[in-house]
Coordinates of C-alpha atoms in Angstrom, one line a residue:
M1 CA -12.0 -18.7 -0.2
K2 CA -13.0 -17.3 3.3
Y3 CA -11.5 -14.8 5.5
V4 CA -10.9 -14.6 9.2
S5 CA -9.5 -12.0 11.6
T6 CA -6.0 -11.8 12.8
R7 CA -7.4 -11.6 16.4
G8 CA -9.8 -14.4 16.1
G9 CA -13.1 -12.6 16.7
M10 CA -14.8 -12.5 13.4
N11 CA -16.8 -15.3 11.6
A12 CA -15.4 -16.5 8.2
L13 CA -16.5 -14.1 5.5
E14 CA -16.4 -14.0 1.7
F15 CA -14.3 -11.7 -0.2
S16 CA -17.0 -9.1 -1.0
D17 CA -18.0 -9.1 2.7
I18 CA -14.4 -8.1 3.8
L19 CA -14.2 -5.6 0.9
L20 CA -17.1 -3.5 2.4
E21 CA -16.1 -4.3 6.0
G22 CA -12.5 -2.7 6.3
L23 CA -11.3 -3.2 9.8
A24 CA -12.7 -6.5 11.3
P25 CA -15.3 -6.1 14.2
D26 CA -12.7 -7.3 16.9
G27 CA -10.1 -4.6 15.7
G28 CA -8.1 -7.1 13.6
L29 CA -7.4 -7.4 9.9
A30 CA -8.9 -10.0 7.5
M31 CA -6.6 -12.7 6.3
P32 CA -7.5 -15.8 4.0
E33 CA -8.1 -19.0 6.1
Q34 CA -5.3 -20.3 4.0
L35 CA -3.3 -18.9 1.1
P36 CA -3.8 -20.3 -2.4
Q37 CA -0.8 -21.9 -3.9
V38 CA 0.4 -21.4 -7.4
S39 CA 2.4 -24.2 -9.1
E40 CA 5.4 -23.8 -11.2
Q41 CA 3.5 -25.2 -14.2
T42 CA 0.6 -22.6 -13.4
L43 CA 3.2 -19.8 -13.1
E44 CA 4.8 -20.7 -16.5
S45 CA 1.3 -20.7 -18.1
W46 CA 0.9 -17.0 -17.1
R47 CA 3.9 -16.0 -19.3
G48 CA 2.8 -13.6 -22.1
L49 CA -0.6 -12.5 -20.3
S50 CA -1.5 -8.9 -20.3
Y51 CA -1.3 -7.3 -16.9
A52 CA -5.3 -7.1 -16.9
D53 CA -5.6 -10.9 -17.6
L54 CA -2.5 -11.6 -15.0
A55 CA -4.6 -9.7 -12.5
F56 CA -7.7 -11.8 -13.3
E57 CA -5.8 -14.9 -12.8
V58 CA -4.3 -13.8 -9.3
L59 CA -7.4 -12.2 -8.0
S60 CA -9.7 -15.1 -8.9
L61 CA -7.8 -17.0 -6.3
F62 CA -9.0 -14.6 -3.7
A63 CA -12.3 -13.3 -4.8
T64 CA -13.9 -16.6 -5.3
D65 CA -17.3 -15.3 -4.7
I66 CA -17.4 -13.0 -7.8
P67 CA -18.3 -14.8 -11.2
A68 CA -15.3 -15.2 -13.4
E69 CA -16.6 -13.2 -16.3
D70 CA -17.4 -10.4 -14.1
L71 CA -14.0 -10.3 -12.4
R72 CA -12.3 -10.5 -15.9
R73 CA -14.4 -7.5 -16.9
L74 CA -13.5 -5.6 -13.8
T75 CA -9.8 -6.2 -14.1
R76 CA -9.9 -5.3 -17.9
A77 CA -11.6 -2.1 -16.9
A78 CA -9.1 -1.3 -14.2
Y79 CA -5.9 -1.8 -16.2
T80 CA -6.0 -0.1 -19.5
Q81 CA -3.3 1.6 -21.6
E82 CA -5.4 4.9 -21.4
I83 CA -5.5 4.9 -17.7
F84 CA -1.7 3.9 -17.1
N85 CA -0.3 5.6 -20.3
S86 CA 1.7 2.4 -21.0
E87 CA 1.0 -0.9 -22.9
D88 CA 2.8 -2.8 -20.2
I89 CA 1.1 -1.0 -17.5
V90 CA 4.0 -1.8 -15.3
P91 CA 7.3 -1.4 -17.3
L92 CA 10.6 -2.9 -16.1
R93 CA 13.6 -0.5 -16.5
P94 CA 17.3 -1.5 -16.0
L95 CA 19.2 0.6 -13.4
D96 CA 22.8 0.2 -12.4
G97 CA 24.5 -2.4 -10.4
G98 CA 22.3 -5.4 -11.2
L99 CA 19.1 -3.5 -10.0
S100 CA 15.9 -3.0 -12.3
L101 CA 13.0 -0.5 -11.6
L102 CA 9.5 -2.0 -11.5
G103 CA 7.5 1.1 -12.8
L104 CA 4.5 1.2 -10.7
S105 CA 3.8 4.9 -11.2
E106 CA 2.3 5.2 -14.4
G107 CA -1.4 5.6 -13.3
P108 CA -3.4 8.9 -12.9
T109 CA -2.0 10.1 -9.7
L110 CA 1.6 9.1 -10.6
A111 CA 2.1 6.6 -7.5
F112 CA 2.1 2.9 -7.0
K113 CA -1.3 3.3 -5.0
D114 CA -2.9 3.6 -8.2
M115 CA -2.2 -0.2 -9.1
A116 CA -4.7 -1.3 -6.4
M117 CA -7.0 1.6 -6.3
Q118 CA -8.1 1.4 -9.9
F119 CA -9.2 -2.1 -9.2
L120 CA -11.0 -1.1 -5.9
G121 CA -12.8 1.7 -7.8
Q122 CA -14.1 -1.0 -10.2
V123 CA -15.0 -3.6 -7.6
F124 CA -16.6 -1.4 -5.0
E125 CA -19.1 0.0 -7.4
Y126 CA -19.8 -3.4 -8.7
V127 CA -20.5 -5.0 -5.2
L128 CA -22.5 -2.0 -4.1
A129 CA -24.7 -2.2 -7.2
K130 CA -25.2 -5.8 -6.6
R131 CA -26.3 -5.4 -3.0
G132 CA -28.2 -2.0 -3.8
T133 CA -26.4 -0.2 -0.9
T134 CA -24.1 2.5 -0.4
L135 CA -20.6 3.0 1.4
N136 CA -18.8 5.8 3.0
I137 CA -15.0 5.3 2.8
V138 CA -13.0 6.7 5.7
G139 CA -9.3 6.7 5.2
A140 CA -5.9 8.3 6.3
T141 CA -3.3 9.1 3.9
S142 CA 0.4 10.3 4.3
G143 CA 0.5 11.3 0.6
D144 CA -0.4 8.9 -2.1
T145 CA -3.1 6.8 -0.9
G146 CA -5.6 9.6 -0.6
S147 CA -5.3 10.9 -4.1
A148 CA -5.1 7.4 -5.6
A149 CA -8.3 6.6 -3.7
E150 CA -10.1 9.6 -4.8
Y151 CA -9.1 9.5 -8.5
A152 CA -10.3 5.8 -8.5
L153 CA -13.6 6.6 -6.7
R154 CA -14.6 10.2 -8.0
G155 CA -18.0 9.9 -9.4
K156 CA -18.6 6.2 -8.7
Q157 CA -22.2 5.6 -7.7
G158 CA -23.0 4.7 -4.2
V159 CA -19.6 5.7 -2.6
A160 CA -18.5 8.8 -0.9
V161 CA -14.7 9.2 0.3
F162 CA -13.8 11.0 3.6
M163 CA -9.8 11.2 3.5
L164 CA -7.8 12.4 6.4
S165 CA -4.3 13.9 5.8
P166 CA -1.9 15.5 8.3
H167 CA -2.0 19.3 7.8
G168 CA 1.1 20.6 6.3
R169 CA 3.0 17.3 6.1
M170 CA 2.6 16.3 2.5
S171 CA 4.3 17.9 -0.5
A172 CA 2.4 20.8 -2.4
F173 CA 1.9 18.5 -5.4
Q174 CA 0.5 15.8 -3.3
R175 CA -1.8 18.2 -1.7
A176 CA -2.9 19.7 -4.9
Q177 CA -3.9 16.3 -6.4
M178 CA -6.3 15.7 -3.4
Y179 CA -7.7 19.0 -2.7
S180 CA -8.1 20.2 -6.4
L181 CA -10.9 17.6 -6.9
Q182 CA -14.4 19.2 -6.9
D183 CA -16.4 15.9 -7.0
E184 CA -19.3 16.0 -4.6
N185 CA -18.6 12.5 -3.3
I186 CA -15.0 13.5 -2.3
H187 CA -14.3 15.2 1.1
N188 CA -10.8 16.1 2.1
I189 CA -10.0 16.7 5.7
A190 CA -6.8 18.0 6.9
V191 CA -6.1 17.4 10.8
H192 CA -3.6 19.1 12.9
G193 CA -1.5 16.2 13.5
V194 CA 0.8 13.4 12.0
F195 CA -0.3 10.4 9.9
D196 CA -0.4 7.9 12.7
E197 CA -2.7 10.3 14.6
A198 CA -5.1 10.5 11.6
Q199 CA -4.9 6.8 11.2
D200 CA -5.8 6.3 15.0
I201 CA -9.1 8.4 14.3
V202 CA -9.9 6.1 11.3
K203 CA -9.5 3.1 13.5
A204 CA -11.6 4.5 16.3
L205 CA -14.4 5.2 13.9
A206 CA -14.2 1.7 12.5
G207 CA -14.1 0.3 16.0
D208 CA -17.4 2.1 17.0
L209 CA -19.4 -0.7 15.6
E210 CA -22.8 1.2 16.2
F211 CA -21.4 4.3 14.2
K212 CA -19.9 2.2 11.5
T213 CA -23.0 0.2 10.9
K214 CA -25.4 3.4 10.9
Y215 CA -23.1 5.1 8.5
R216 CA -21.9 2.1 6.5
L217 CA -18.2 3.0 7.0
G218 CA -15.7 1.1 4.8
A219 CA -11.9 1.3 4.3
V220 CA -9.8 2.0 1.3
N221 CA -6.4 2.0 3.2
S222 CA -4.3 -1.1 2.9
I223 CA -6.2 -2.4 5.9
N224 CA -8.7 -3.4 3.2
W225 CA -7.6 -6.9 2.0
A226 CA -8.6 -6.1 -1.6
R227 CA -5.7 -3.6 -1.6
I228 CA -3.2 -6.2 -0.7
A229 CA -4.5 -8.9 -3.1
A230 CA -4.5 -6.4 -6.1
Q231 CA -0.8 -5.4 -5.1
V232 CA 0.2 -9.2 -5.1
V233 CA -0.3 -8.9 -8.9
Y234 CA 2.7 -6.8 -9.7
Y235 CA 4.9 -9.2 -7.8
F236 CA 4.0 -12.0 -10.2
H237 CA 4.3 -9.5 -13.1
G238 CA 7.8 -8.4 -12.2
W239 CA 8.8 -12.0 -11.8
L240 CA 7.6 -13.0 -15.1
R241 CA 9.2 -10.0 -16.8
A242 CA 12.6 -10.4 -15.0
T243 CA 13.0 -14.2 -15.4
D244 CA 13.1 -16.6 -18.4
K245 CA 13.1 -20.0 -16.8
P246 CA 11.0 -21.9 -14.2
G247 CA 12.0 -21.4 -10.6
Q248 CA 14.5 -18.7 -10.9
Q249 CA 14.8 -16.6 -7.8
V250 CA 14.3 -12.8 -7.9
S251 CA 14.6 -10.1 -5.0
F252 CA 12.4 -7.3 -4.4
A253 CA 13.3 -4.0 -2.6
V254 CA 10.4 -2.0 -1.3
P255 CA 10.4 1.4 0.3
S256 CA 8.0 0.6 3.4
G257 CA 5.9 3.0 5.6
N258 CA 2.4 1.1 6.5
F259 CA 4.0 -2.3 5.4
G260 CA 1.2 -3.0 2.9
N261 CA 3.3 -3.0 -0.2
I262 CA 5.8 -5.4 1.1
L263 CA 3.3 -7.5 2.8
S264 CA 1.9 -8.3 -0.7
G265 CA 5.4 -9.5 -1.5
H266 CA 5.3 -11.6 1.5
I267 CA 1.9 -13.0 0.3
A268 CA 3.1 -13.6 -3.2
R269 CA 6.2 -15.6 -1.9
S270 CA 3.9 -17.6 0.5
M271 CA 1.9 -18.5 -2.6
G272 CA 5.0 -20.0 -4.3
L273 CA 6.4 -17.2 -6.0
P274 CA 10.1 -17.8 -6.3
V275 CA 11.3 -14.8 -4.2
R276 CA 14.9 -14.8 -2.7
R277 CA 14.6 -11.7 -0.5
L278 CA 12.1 -9.1 0.5
V279 CA 14.4 -6.1 1.1
L280 CA 12.4 -3.6 3.5
A281 CA 13.7 -0.1 3.1
T282 CA 12.8 2.7 5.6
N283 CA 13.6 6.4 6.1
E284 CA 14.5 8.0 9.4
N285 CA 11.3 6.6 10.8
N286 CA 12.9 3.2 11.0
V287 CA 10.6 1.4 13.4
L288 CA 10.0 -1.5 10.9
E289 CA 13.9 -1.7 10.2
E290 CA 14.6 -1.9 13.8
F291 CA 12.1 -4.8 14.2
F292 CA 13.7 -6.9 11.4
R293 CA 17.1 -6.2 12.9
T294 CA 16.3 -6.9 16.6
G295 CA 13.0 -8.6 16.8
I296 CA 11.6 -5.8 19.1
Y297 CA 8.5 -3.8 17.6
R298 CA 8.5 -0.3 19.5
P299 CA 6.3 2.2 17.6
R300 CA 7.1 6.0 18.3
P301 CA 4.7 8.5 19.5
A302 CA 3.8 11.3 17.2
E303 CA 6.2 13.8 18.6
Q304 CA 8.9 11.5 17.8
T305 CA 7.9 10.8 14.1
Y306 CA 10.2 12.7 11.9
A307 CA 9.0 14.9 9.0
T308 CA 11.4 13.9 6.2
S309 CA 12.0 14.2 2.5
S310 CA 10.2 10.9 1.7
P311 CA 7.0 12.0 3.5
S312 CA 4.8 9.0 2.5
M313 CA 7.0 6.8 4.8
D314 CA 6.7 9.2 7.7
I315 CA 4.8 6.5 9.7
S316 CA 5.6 4.9 13.1
R317 CA 2.8 2.5 13.6
A318 CA 2.4 0.3 10.4
S319 CA -1.1 -1.1 10.2
N320 CA -0.4 -4.1 8.0
F321 CA 2.4 -5.4 10.2
E322 CA -0.2 -7.4 12.2
R323 CA -1.0 -9.5 9.2
F324 CA 2.8 -10.5 9.1
V325 CA 2.9 -11.1 12.8
F326 CA -0.2 -13.3 12.4
D327 CA 1.9 -15.6 10.0
L328 CA 5.1 -15.3 12.0
V329 CA 3.5 -16.7 15.2
G330 CA 1.8 -19.5 13.2
R331 CA -1.6 -17.9 12.7
D332 CA -2.3 -18.1 16.3
A333 CA -5.0 -15.4 16.7
A334 CA -4.9 -15.4 20.6
R335 CA -1.3 -14.7 20.5
V336 CA -1.7 -11.8 18.1
K337 CA -4.5 -10.4 20.2
A338 CA -2.3 -10.6 23.3
L339 CA 0.7 -9.0 21.6
W340 CA -1.4 -6.0 20.4
T341 CA -2.8 -5.7 24.0
A342 CA 0.6 -5.6 25.4
L343 CA 1.5 -3.1 22.7
A344 CA -1.4 -0.8 23.9
K345 CA -0.1 -1.2 27.5
D346 CA 3.6 -1.2 27.3
G347 CA 4.2 0.5 24.0
S348 CA 6.2 -2.5 22.6
F349 CA 6.5 -6.3 22.3
D350 CA 9.4 -8.6 21.7
L351 CA 9.6 -11.4 19.2
S352 CA 13.5 -11.7 19.2
D353 CA 13.1 -15.4 19.8
L354 CA 11.9 -15.7 16.1
L355 CA 14.5 -13.5 14.8
P356 CA 16.4 -16.3 12.9
E357 CA 13.1 -17.0 10.9
F358 CA 12.8 -13.6 9.5
E359 CA 15.2 -14.2 6.7
S360 CA 15.5 -17.9 6.7
R361 CA 11.8 -18.7 6.6
Y362 CA 10.3 -15.5 5.2
G363 CA 13.1 -13.9 3.2
F364 CA 13.1 -10.4 5.2
V365 CA 16.2 -8.3 5.4
S366 CA 16.0 -4.5 6.1
G367 CA 18.0 -1.2 6.0
Q368 CA 17.4 2.5 6.4
S369 CA 18.2 5.7 4.3
S370 CA 18.8 9.2 5.3
H371 CA 17.9 12.6 3.6
E372 CA 21.7 12.7 2.4
D373 CA 21.5 9.2 1.3
R374 CA 18.4 10.1 -0.9
L375 CA 20.0 13.0 -2.5
A376 CA 23.1 11.1 -3.3
T377 CA 21.1 8.2 -4.7
I378 CA 19.0 10.3 -6.9
R379 CA 22.1 12.0 -8.2
S380 CA 24.1 8.7 -8.8
V381 CA 21.1 6.9 -10.4
Y382 CA 20.5 9.9 -12.8
E383 CA 24.2 10.3 -13.8
E384 CA 24.6 6.7 -14.4
T385 CA 21.4 5.8 -16.1
G386 CA 19.5 9.0 -17.0
V387 CA 16.5 7.6 -14.9
L388 CA 15.2 10.1 -12.4
V389 CA 13.7 8.4 -9.1
D390 CA 11.5 10.0 -6.5
P391 CA 13.0 10.3 -2.8
H392 CA 11.0 7.2 -1.6
T393 CA 12.3 5.1 -4.6
A394 CA 15.7 6.5 -3.8
D395 CA 15.3 4.9 -0.2
G396 CA 14.5 1.6 -1.9
V397 CA 17.6 1.7 -4.2
K398 CA 20.0 2.7 -1.5
V399 CA 19.0 -0.3 0.7
A400 CA 18.6 -2.6 -2.3
R401 CA 22.3 -2.0 -3.2
E402 CA 23.4 -3.6 0.0
F403 CA 21.8 -6.8 -0.8
V404 CA 22.4 -7.5 -4.4
E405 CA 23.6 -11.2 -5.2
P406 CA 25.2 -12.4 -8.3
G407 CA 22.6 -14.1 -10.5
V408 CA 19.6 -12.9 -8.7
P409 CA 17.7 -10.0 -10.3
M410 CA 16.9 -7.2 -7.7
L411 CA 13.7 -5.3 -8.6
V412 CA 13.2 -2.0 -6.8
L413 CA 9.5 -1.1 -6.5
E414 CA 8.8 2.3 -7.6
T415 CA 6.8 4.4 -5.2
A416 CA 6.0 7.6 -7.4
L417 CA 7.1 9.8 -10.0
P418 CA 9.6 12.5 -9.1
A419 CA 7.4 15.4 -10.2
K420 CA 5.5 14.8 -6.9
F421 CA 8.6 15.9 -5.0
S422 CA 10.2 18.5 -7.0
E423 CA 11.8 20.5 -4.2
T424 CA 13.8 17.4 -3.1
I425 CA 14.8 16.6 -6.8
E426 CA 16.0 20.4 -7.2
E427 CA 18.0 20.0 -4.0
A428 CA 19.7 16.8 -5.5
L429 CA 20.2 17.9 -9.1
G430 CA 19.8 21.8 -9.1
R431 CA 16.7 21.7 -11.1
P432 CA 13.1 20.8 -10.5
A433 CA 11.4 17.7 -11.7
T434 CA 8.8 18.5 -14.6
P435 CA 5.4 17.3 -14.1
P436 CA 3.5 15.6 -17.0
G437 CA 2.0 18.2 -19.3
N438 CA -1.4 17.4 -18.2
L439 CA -0.6 18.2 -14.5
A440 CA 1.7 21.2 -15.1
N441 CA -0.7 23.7 -13.6
L442 CA -2.2 21.4 -10.9
E443 CA -0.9 23.5 -7.9
S444 CA -2.6 26.6 -9.2
L445 CA -6.1 25.1 -9.3
P446 CA -8.6 25.8 -6.7
Q447 CA -8.5 23.5 -3.6
R448 CA -11.3 22.2 -1.4
V449 CA -10.3 20.9 2.0
E450 CA -11.6 21.1 5.5
V451 CA -9.0 21.9 8.1
M452 CA -9.8 20.7 11.6
E453 CA -8.7 19.7 15.1
C454 CA -7.1 16.1 15.2
S455 CA -10.0 14.6 17.1
V456 CA -12.4 11.6 16.8
A457 CA -15.4 13.8 17.5
A458 CA -14.6 16.6 15.0
V459 CA -14.3 14.0 12.1
R460 CA -17.4 12.3 13.4
R461 CA -19.5 15.3 13.0
F462 CA -18.2 16.0 9.6
I463 CA -19.1 12.4 8.4
E464 CA -22.5 12.8 10.1
A465 CA -23.2 16.0 8.0
N466 CA -21.9 14.7 4.8
A467 CA -22.4 10.9 4.6
K468 CA -24.0 9.2 1.6
V469 CA -27.0 7.4 3.1

């Protein structure tokens, strides 16, 4: 399995190479030259596997340069009951109205990002040790990626993490999870701006090839293909848990910000998983919902990106969207490059001529949710089922209800545990969400963070002073 860039300017590379590369040298994103296919017979043979062994089966299709015995050891180290506090790793819980909740938030940072990050923590250390080198991870987070990456990489040999976050725009719990870490290889940077501006800094640094090479910069955001591949696993897991016969279709509803989570569902569907619909749910920052409704992609500037009660989705420029467009235009890298050139010049592009294919060929439908929708959904789910969902998952449930079909299980992908967003839970139910016992005093711990201007130069200087070399 080799990987190419969505913009056509990268030689085909192995999995381990793109793991360390992050953003492609031409500014594009790595994609497999061709997606592996999973037959119905193979899929049925995976019933009954543990999550760790299912992860091995799926990831072995993508990481073909890692010996099987090593990869199996890595997945078994990443997905343990001790780390995820659940024998299932990802439990499936029934909700109301034909919906079920795919429980992706059992990991150490109580968010779905742990599902991929725990594997990345293992595979980064493995590949760096094999190559005898180091890596400086530079990423941006709107809330959960940062803590999941830091918890997975804290103390790992050969890796330092520089995580940018928008100052004052995450929940108190999210900030405490990141900033309370005191490990010497973890560096938190809060910039005066929004997530999209922080992400632009990361892309600018990755695009400076001399700086990237000198300081061995890598990525842990979902621009890193390994993140996407690891997330593909839980779509297969969800399907295997929700069905009992070959070929049965399942729909997935996914709260979406940076498009990485639902892109993994698109990859799973393209590999042959019987997926009926991929239901994309946005909050008030509905750039992606607008695209799937109109065919026009029109990202918004920072000043028009709303601060909402589902803050991890407060994103107007979704990095992983480029990977879907690559497939949408027939893997025509020249056209993708032209579209992103036009986007930089005009602020939008129009693919409305392909609108009929969004659902008929790829299964995508979309909807959006408001603050009042979130509160009402949190209340209704809790009153009817006793299950408490966080605001992002509530966005997913609200939109999923619009697309439920008889006989087709609808699985809503959980984003995080509600304790991370206690203020919104209290507004919805009149009482705060209780954090797990081991995290009850998290917000009172000392915090370590560098607050700085939102500029490439400021972040560059900080990395130069603190990079692992």
